[in-house]
PDB file of C-alpha atoms in Angstrom:
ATOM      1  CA  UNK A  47       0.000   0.000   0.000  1.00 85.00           C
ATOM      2  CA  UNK A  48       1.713   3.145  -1.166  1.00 82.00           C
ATOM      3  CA  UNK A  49       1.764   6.431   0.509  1.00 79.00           C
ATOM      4  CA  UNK A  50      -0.742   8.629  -1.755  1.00 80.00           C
ATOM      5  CA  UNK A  51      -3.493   6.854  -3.432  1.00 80.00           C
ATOM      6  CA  UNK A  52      -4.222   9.569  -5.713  1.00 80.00           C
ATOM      7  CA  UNK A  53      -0.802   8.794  -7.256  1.00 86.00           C
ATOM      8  CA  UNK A  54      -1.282   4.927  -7.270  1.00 87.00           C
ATOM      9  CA  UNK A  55      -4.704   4.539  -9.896  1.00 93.00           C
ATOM     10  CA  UNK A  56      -4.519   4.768 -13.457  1.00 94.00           C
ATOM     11  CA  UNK A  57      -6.714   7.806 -14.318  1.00 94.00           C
ATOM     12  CA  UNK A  58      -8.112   6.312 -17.132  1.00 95.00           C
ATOM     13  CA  UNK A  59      -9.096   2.751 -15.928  1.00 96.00           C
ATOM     14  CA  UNK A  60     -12.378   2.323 -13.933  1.00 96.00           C
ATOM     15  CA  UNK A  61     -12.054   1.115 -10.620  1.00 96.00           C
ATOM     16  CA  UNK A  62     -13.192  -2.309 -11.763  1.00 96.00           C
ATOM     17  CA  UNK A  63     -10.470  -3.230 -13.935  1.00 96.00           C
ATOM     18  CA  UNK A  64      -7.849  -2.198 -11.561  1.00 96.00           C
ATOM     19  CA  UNK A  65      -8.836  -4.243  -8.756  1.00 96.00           C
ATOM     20  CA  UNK A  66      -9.968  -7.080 -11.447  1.00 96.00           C
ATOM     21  CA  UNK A  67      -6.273  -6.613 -12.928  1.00 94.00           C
ATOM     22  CA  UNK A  68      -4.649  -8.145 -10.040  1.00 92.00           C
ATOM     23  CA  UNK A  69      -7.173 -11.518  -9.592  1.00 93.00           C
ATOM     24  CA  UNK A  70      -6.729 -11.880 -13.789  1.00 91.00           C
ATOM     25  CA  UNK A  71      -2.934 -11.639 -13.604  1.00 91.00           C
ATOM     26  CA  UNK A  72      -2.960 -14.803 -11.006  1.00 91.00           C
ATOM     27  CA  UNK A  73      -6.214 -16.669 -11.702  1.00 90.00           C
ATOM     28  CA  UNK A  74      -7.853 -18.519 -14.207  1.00 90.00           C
ATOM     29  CA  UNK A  75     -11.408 -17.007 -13.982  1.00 91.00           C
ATOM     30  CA  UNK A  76     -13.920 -15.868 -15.952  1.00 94.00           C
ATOM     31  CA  UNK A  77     -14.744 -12.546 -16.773  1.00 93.00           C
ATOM     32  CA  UNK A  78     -17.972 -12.850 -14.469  1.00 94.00           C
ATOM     33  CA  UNK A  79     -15.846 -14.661 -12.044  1.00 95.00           C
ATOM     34  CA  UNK A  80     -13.749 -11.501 -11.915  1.00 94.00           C
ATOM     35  CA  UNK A  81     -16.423  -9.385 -11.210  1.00 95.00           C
ATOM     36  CA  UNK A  82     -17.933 -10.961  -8.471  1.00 96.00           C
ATOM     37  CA  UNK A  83     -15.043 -11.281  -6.521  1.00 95.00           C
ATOM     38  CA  UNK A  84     -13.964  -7.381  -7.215  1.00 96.00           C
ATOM     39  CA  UNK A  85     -17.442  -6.864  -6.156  1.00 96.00           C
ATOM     40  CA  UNK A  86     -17.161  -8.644  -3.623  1.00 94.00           C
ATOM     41  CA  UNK A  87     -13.955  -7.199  -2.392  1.00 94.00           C
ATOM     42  CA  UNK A  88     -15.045  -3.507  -2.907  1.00 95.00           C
ATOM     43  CA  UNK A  89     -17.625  -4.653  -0.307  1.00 93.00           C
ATOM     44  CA  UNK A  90     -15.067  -6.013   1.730  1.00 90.00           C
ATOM     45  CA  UNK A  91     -13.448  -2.748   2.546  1.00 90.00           C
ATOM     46  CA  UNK A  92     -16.493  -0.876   2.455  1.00 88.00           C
ATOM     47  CA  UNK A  93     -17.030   1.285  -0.305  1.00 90.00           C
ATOM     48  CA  UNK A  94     -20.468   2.350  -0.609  1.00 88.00           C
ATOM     49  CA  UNK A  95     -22.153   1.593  -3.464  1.00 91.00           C
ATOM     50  CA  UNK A  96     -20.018  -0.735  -5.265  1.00 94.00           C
ATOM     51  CA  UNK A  97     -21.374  -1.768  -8.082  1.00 94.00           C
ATOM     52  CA  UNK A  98     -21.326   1.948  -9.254  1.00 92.00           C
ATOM     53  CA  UNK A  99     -17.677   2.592  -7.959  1.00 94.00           C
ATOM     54  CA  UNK A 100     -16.760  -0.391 -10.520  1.00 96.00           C
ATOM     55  CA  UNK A 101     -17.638   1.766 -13.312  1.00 94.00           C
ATOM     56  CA  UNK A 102     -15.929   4.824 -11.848  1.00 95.00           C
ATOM     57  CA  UNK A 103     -12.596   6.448 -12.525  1.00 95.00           C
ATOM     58  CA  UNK A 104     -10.052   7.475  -9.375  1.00 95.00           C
ATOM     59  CA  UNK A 105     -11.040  11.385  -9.878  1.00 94.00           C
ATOM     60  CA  UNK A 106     -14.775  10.280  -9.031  1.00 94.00           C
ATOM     61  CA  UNK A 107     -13.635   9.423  -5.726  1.00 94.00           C
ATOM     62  CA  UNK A 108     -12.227  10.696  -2.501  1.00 90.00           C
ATOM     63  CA  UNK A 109      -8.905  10.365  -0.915  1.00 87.00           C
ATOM     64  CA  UNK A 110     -10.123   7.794   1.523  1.00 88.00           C
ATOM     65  CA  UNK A 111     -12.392   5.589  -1.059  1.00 91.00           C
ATOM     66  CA  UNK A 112      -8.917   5.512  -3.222  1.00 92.00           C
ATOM     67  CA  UNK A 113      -7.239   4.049  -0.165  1.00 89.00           C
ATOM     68  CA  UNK A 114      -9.636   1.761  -0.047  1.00 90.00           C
ATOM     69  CA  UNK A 115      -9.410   0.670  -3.584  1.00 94.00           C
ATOM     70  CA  UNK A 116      -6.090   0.159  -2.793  1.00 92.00           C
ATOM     71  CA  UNK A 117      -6.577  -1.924   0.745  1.00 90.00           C
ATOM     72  CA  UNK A 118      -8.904  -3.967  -1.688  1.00 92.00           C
ATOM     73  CA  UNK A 119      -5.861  -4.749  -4.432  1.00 92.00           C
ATOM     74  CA  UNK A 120      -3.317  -5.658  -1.595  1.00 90.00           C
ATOM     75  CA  UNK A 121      -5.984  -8.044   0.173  1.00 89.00           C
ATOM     76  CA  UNK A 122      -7.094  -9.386  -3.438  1.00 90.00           C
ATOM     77  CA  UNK A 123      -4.940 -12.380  -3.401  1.00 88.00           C
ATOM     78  CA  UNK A 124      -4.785 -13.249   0.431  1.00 87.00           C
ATOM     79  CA  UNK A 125      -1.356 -12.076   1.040  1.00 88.00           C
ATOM     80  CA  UNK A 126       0.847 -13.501   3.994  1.00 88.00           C
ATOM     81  CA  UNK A 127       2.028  -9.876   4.698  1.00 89.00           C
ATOM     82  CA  UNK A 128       0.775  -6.289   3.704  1.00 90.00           C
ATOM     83  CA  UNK A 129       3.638  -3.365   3.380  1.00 91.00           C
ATOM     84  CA  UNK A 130       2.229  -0.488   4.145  1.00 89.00           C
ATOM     85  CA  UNK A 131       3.994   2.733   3.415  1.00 89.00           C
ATOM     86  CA  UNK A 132       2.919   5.921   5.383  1.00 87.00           C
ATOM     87  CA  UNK A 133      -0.998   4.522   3.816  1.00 82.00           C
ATOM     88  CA  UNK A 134      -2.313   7.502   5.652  1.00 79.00           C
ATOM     89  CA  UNK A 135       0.013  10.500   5.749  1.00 78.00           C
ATOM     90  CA  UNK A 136      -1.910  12.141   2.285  1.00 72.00           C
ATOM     91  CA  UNK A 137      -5.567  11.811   4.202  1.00 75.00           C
ATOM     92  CA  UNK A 138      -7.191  13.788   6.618  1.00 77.00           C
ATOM     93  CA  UNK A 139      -7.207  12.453  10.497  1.00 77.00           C
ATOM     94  CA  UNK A 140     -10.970  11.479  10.314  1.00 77.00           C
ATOM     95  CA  UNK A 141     -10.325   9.362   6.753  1.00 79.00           C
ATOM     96  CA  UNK A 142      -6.865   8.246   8.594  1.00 82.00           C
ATOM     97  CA  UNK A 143      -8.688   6.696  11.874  1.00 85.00           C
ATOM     98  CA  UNK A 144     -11.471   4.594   9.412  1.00 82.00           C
ATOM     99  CA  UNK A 145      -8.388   3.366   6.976  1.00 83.00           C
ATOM    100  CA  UNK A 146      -6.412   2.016  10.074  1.00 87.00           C
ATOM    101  CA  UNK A 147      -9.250   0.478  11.520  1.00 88.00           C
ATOM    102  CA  UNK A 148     -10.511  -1.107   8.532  1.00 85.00           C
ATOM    103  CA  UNK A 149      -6.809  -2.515   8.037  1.00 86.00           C
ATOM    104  CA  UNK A 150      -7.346  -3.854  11.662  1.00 88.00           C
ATOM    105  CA  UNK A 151      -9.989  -5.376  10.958  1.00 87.00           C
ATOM    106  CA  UNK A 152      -9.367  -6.971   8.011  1.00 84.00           C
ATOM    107  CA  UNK A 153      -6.193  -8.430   9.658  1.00 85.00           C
ATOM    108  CA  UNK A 154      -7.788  -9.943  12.247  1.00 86.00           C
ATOM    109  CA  UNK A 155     -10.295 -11.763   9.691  1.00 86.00           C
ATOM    110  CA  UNK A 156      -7.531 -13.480   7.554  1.00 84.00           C
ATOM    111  CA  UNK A 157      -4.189 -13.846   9.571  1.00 85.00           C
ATOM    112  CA  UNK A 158      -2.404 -11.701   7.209  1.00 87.00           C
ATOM    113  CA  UNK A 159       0.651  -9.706   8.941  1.00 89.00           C
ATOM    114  CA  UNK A 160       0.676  -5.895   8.372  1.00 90.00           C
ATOM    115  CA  UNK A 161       3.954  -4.268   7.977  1.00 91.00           C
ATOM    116  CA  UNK A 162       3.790   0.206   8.732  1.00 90.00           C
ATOM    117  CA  UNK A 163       6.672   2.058   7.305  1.00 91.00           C
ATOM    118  CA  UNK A 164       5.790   4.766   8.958  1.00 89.00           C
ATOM    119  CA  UNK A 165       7.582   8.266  10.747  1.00 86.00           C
ATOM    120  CA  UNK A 166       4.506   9.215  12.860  1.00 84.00           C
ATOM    121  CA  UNK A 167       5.332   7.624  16.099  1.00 82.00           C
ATOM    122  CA  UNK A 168       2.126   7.461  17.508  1.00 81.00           C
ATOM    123  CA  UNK A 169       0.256   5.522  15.081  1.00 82.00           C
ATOM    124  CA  UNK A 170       3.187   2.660  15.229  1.00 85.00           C
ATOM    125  CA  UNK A 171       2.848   2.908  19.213  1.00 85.00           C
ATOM    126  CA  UNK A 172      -1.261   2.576  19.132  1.00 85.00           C
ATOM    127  CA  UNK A 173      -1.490  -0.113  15.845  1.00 86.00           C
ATOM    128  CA  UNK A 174       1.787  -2.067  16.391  1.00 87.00           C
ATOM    129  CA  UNK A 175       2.613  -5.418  18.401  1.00 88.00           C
ATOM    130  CA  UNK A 176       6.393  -4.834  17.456  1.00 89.00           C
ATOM    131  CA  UNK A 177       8.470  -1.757  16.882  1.00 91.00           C
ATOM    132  CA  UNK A 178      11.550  -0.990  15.106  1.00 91.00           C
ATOM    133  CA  UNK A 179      13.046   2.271  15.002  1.00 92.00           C
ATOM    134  CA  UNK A 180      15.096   3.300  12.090  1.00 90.00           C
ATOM    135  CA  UNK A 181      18.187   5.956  11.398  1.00 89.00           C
ATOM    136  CA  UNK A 182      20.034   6.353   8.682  1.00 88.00           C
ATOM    137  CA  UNK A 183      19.042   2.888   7.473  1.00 85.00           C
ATOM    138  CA  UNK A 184      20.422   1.233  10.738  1.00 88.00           C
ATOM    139  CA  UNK A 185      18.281  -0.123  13.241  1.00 90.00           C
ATOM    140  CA  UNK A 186      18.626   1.424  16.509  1.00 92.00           C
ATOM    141  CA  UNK A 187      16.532  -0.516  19.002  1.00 93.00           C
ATOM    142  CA  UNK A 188      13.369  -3.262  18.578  1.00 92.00           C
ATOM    143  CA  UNK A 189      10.996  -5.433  19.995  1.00 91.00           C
ATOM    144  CA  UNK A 190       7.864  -5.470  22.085  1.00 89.00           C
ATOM    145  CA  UNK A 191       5.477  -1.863  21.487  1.00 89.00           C
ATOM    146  CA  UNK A 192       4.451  -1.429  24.782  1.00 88.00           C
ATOM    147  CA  UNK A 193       8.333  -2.078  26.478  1.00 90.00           C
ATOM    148  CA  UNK A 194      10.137   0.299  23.701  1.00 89.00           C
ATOM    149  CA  UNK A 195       7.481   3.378  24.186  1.00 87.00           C
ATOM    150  CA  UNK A 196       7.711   2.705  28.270  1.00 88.00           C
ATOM    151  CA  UNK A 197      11.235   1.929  28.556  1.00 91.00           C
ATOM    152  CA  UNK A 198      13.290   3.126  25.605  1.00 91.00           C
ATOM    153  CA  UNK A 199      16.639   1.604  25.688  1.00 93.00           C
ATOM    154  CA  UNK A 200      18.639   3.733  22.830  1.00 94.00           C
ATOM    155  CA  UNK A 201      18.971   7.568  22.984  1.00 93.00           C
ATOM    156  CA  UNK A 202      17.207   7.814  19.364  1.00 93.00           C
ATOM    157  CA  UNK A 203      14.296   6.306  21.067  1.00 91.00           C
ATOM    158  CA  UNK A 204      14.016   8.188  24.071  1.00 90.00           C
ATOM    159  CA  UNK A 205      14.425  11.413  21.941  1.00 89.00           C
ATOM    160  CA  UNK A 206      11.332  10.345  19.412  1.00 87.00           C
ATOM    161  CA  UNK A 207       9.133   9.736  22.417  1.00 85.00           C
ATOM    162  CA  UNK A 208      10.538  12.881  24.552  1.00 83.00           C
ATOM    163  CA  UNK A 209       9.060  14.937  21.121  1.00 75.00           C
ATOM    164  CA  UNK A 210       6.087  13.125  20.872  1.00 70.00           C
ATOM    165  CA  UNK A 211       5.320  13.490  24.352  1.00 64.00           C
ATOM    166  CA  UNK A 212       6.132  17.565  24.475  1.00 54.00           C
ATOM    167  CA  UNK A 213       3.697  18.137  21.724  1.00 56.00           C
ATOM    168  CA  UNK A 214       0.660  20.415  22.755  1.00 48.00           C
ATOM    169  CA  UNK A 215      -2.229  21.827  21.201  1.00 34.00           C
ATOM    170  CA  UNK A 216      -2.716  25.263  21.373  1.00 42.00           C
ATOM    171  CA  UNK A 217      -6.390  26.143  21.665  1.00 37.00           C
ATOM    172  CA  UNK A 218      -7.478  29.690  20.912  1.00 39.00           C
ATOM    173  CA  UNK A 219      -8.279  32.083  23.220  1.00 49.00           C
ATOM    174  CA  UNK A 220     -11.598  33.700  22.587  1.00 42.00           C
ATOM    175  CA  UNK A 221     -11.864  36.734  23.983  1.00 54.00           C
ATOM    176  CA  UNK A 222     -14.791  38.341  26.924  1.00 58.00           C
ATOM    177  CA  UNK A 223     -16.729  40.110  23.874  1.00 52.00           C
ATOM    178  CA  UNK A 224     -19.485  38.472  22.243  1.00 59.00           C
ATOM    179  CA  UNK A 225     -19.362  37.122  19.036  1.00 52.00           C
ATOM    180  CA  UNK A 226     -20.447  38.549  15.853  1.00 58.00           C
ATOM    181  CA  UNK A 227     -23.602  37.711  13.986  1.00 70.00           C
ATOM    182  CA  UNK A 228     -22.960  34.388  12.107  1.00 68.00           C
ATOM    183  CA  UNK A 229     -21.700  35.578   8.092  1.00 65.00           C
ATOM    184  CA  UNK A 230     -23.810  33.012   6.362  1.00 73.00           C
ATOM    185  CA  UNK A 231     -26.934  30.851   7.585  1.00 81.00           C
ATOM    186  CA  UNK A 232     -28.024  27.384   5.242  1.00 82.00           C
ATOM    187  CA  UNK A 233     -31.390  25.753   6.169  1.00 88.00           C
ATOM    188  CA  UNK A 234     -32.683  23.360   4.613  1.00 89.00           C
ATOM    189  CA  UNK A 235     -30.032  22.105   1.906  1.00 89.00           C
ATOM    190  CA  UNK A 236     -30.262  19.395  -0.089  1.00 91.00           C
ATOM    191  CA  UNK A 237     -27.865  17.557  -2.670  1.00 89.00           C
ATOM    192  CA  UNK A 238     -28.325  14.620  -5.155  1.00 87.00           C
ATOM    193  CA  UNK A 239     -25.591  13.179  -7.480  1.00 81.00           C
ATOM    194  CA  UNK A 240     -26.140  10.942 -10.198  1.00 82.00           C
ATOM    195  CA  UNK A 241     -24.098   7.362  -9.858  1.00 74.00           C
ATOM    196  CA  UNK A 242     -25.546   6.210 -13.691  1.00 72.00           C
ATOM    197  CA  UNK A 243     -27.662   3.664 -13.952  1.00 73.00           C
ATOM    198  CA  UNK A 244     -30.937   5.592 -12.430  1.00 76.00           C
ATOM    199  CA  UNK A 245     -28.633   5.626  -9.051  1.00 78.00           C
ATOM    200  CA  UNK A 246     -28.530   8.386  -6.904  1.00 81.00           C
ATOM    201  CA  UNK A 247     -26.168   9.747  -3.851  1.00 79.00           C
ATOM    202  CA  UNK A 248     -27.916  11.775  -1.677  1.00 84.00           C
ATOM    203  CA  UNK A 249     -24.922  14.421  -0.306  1.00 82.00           C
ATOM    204  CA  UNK A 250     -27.060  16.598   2.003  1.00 82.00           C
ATOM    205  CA  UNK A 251     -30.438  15.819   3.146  1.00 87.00           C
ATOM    206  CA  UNK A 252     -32.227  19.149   4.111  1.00 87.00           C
ATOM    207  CA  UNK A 253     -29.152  20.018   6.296  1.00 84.00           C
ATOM    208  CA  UNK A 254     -29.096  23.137   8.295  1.00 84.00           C
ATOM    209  CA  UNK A 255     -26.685  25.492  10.192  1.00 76.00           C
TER     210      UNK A 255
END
């Protein structure tokens, strides 16, 4: 799984035929075959709507739904391990906390080992069983999560975690005055998009604020 999935589609393929590309490249199957199982793995990872997503290019979808795409490729043939390179650093932290779990998940269903190349500390400390901590291509220390982020034996170590642990969010101060009169004001707002086929997404549903 590659670091930015908006890099890692072919524009001009439908979603379909990229996840079918993989199963056709190692398995004798039909071209109905196919479908069902990309079908079935578009499911899997839970795109909505995937029968239409099939028939839909990368720029029809968000950054998360590509990642997904792309969870559904690596998982296609039942892998013994996944590498997964930074597979959240180009999303949002919302998207990033439902791609993680889903990988979770999904590793926990089939046995299959998950591998995070990863620089953000904390994710490797709350998703991984093992840790290895790289410089310079040398590995300075490894082995259990929970003992490395508790007791860090290296001085590379202790210095990720002493950075990790000083960070702070700064909340704004809002001052005694009252605030002004809100700039804009939506009631009532509703959105349809067409999916093809007489489908339809409904984006907003008489929202107000």
């Amino acid at each position: 799984m590659p670091q930015d999935p908006g890099n890692s589609l072919n524009p001009v393929k439908t979603i379909g035929a990229q996840v079918g590309e993989i199963i056709q490249l190692h398995q004798k199957v039909t071209r109905a075959e196919r479908d069902e199982q990309v079908l079935a793995l578009l499911t899997k990872v839970g795109l909505s709507h995937p029968e239409q997503r099939m028939t839909q290019y990368p720029h029809q979808l968000s950054g998360g739904m590509k990642q997904r795409v792309l969870i559904a490729i690596a998982i296609a043939l039942r892998p013994d391990v996944i590498v997964a390179d930074e597979p959240t650093s180009a999303l949002d932290v919302t998207v990033q906390k439902r791609i993680l779990d889903l990988l979770d998940i999904l590793r926990r269903e089939s046995g299959t080992a998950v591998l995070f190349v990863t620089h953000d500390l904390a994710l490797a400390a709350q998703r991984a069983d093992r840790l290895l901590v790289f410089r310079d291509g040398e590995v300075q220390e490894q082995g259990n999560t929970a003992d490395i982020v508790r007791t860090p034996q290296h001085a590379y170590t202790r210095q990720l975690l002493s950075d990790l642990q000083g960070q702070r969010l700064t909340i704004a101060q809002v001052a005694g005055r009252p605030l002004a009169s809100p700039a804009i004001r939506a009631r009532a707002i509703s959105k349809q998009f067409s999916l093809g086929k007489g489908h339809q997404l409904q984006a907003l549903d008489r929202v107000t604020f």
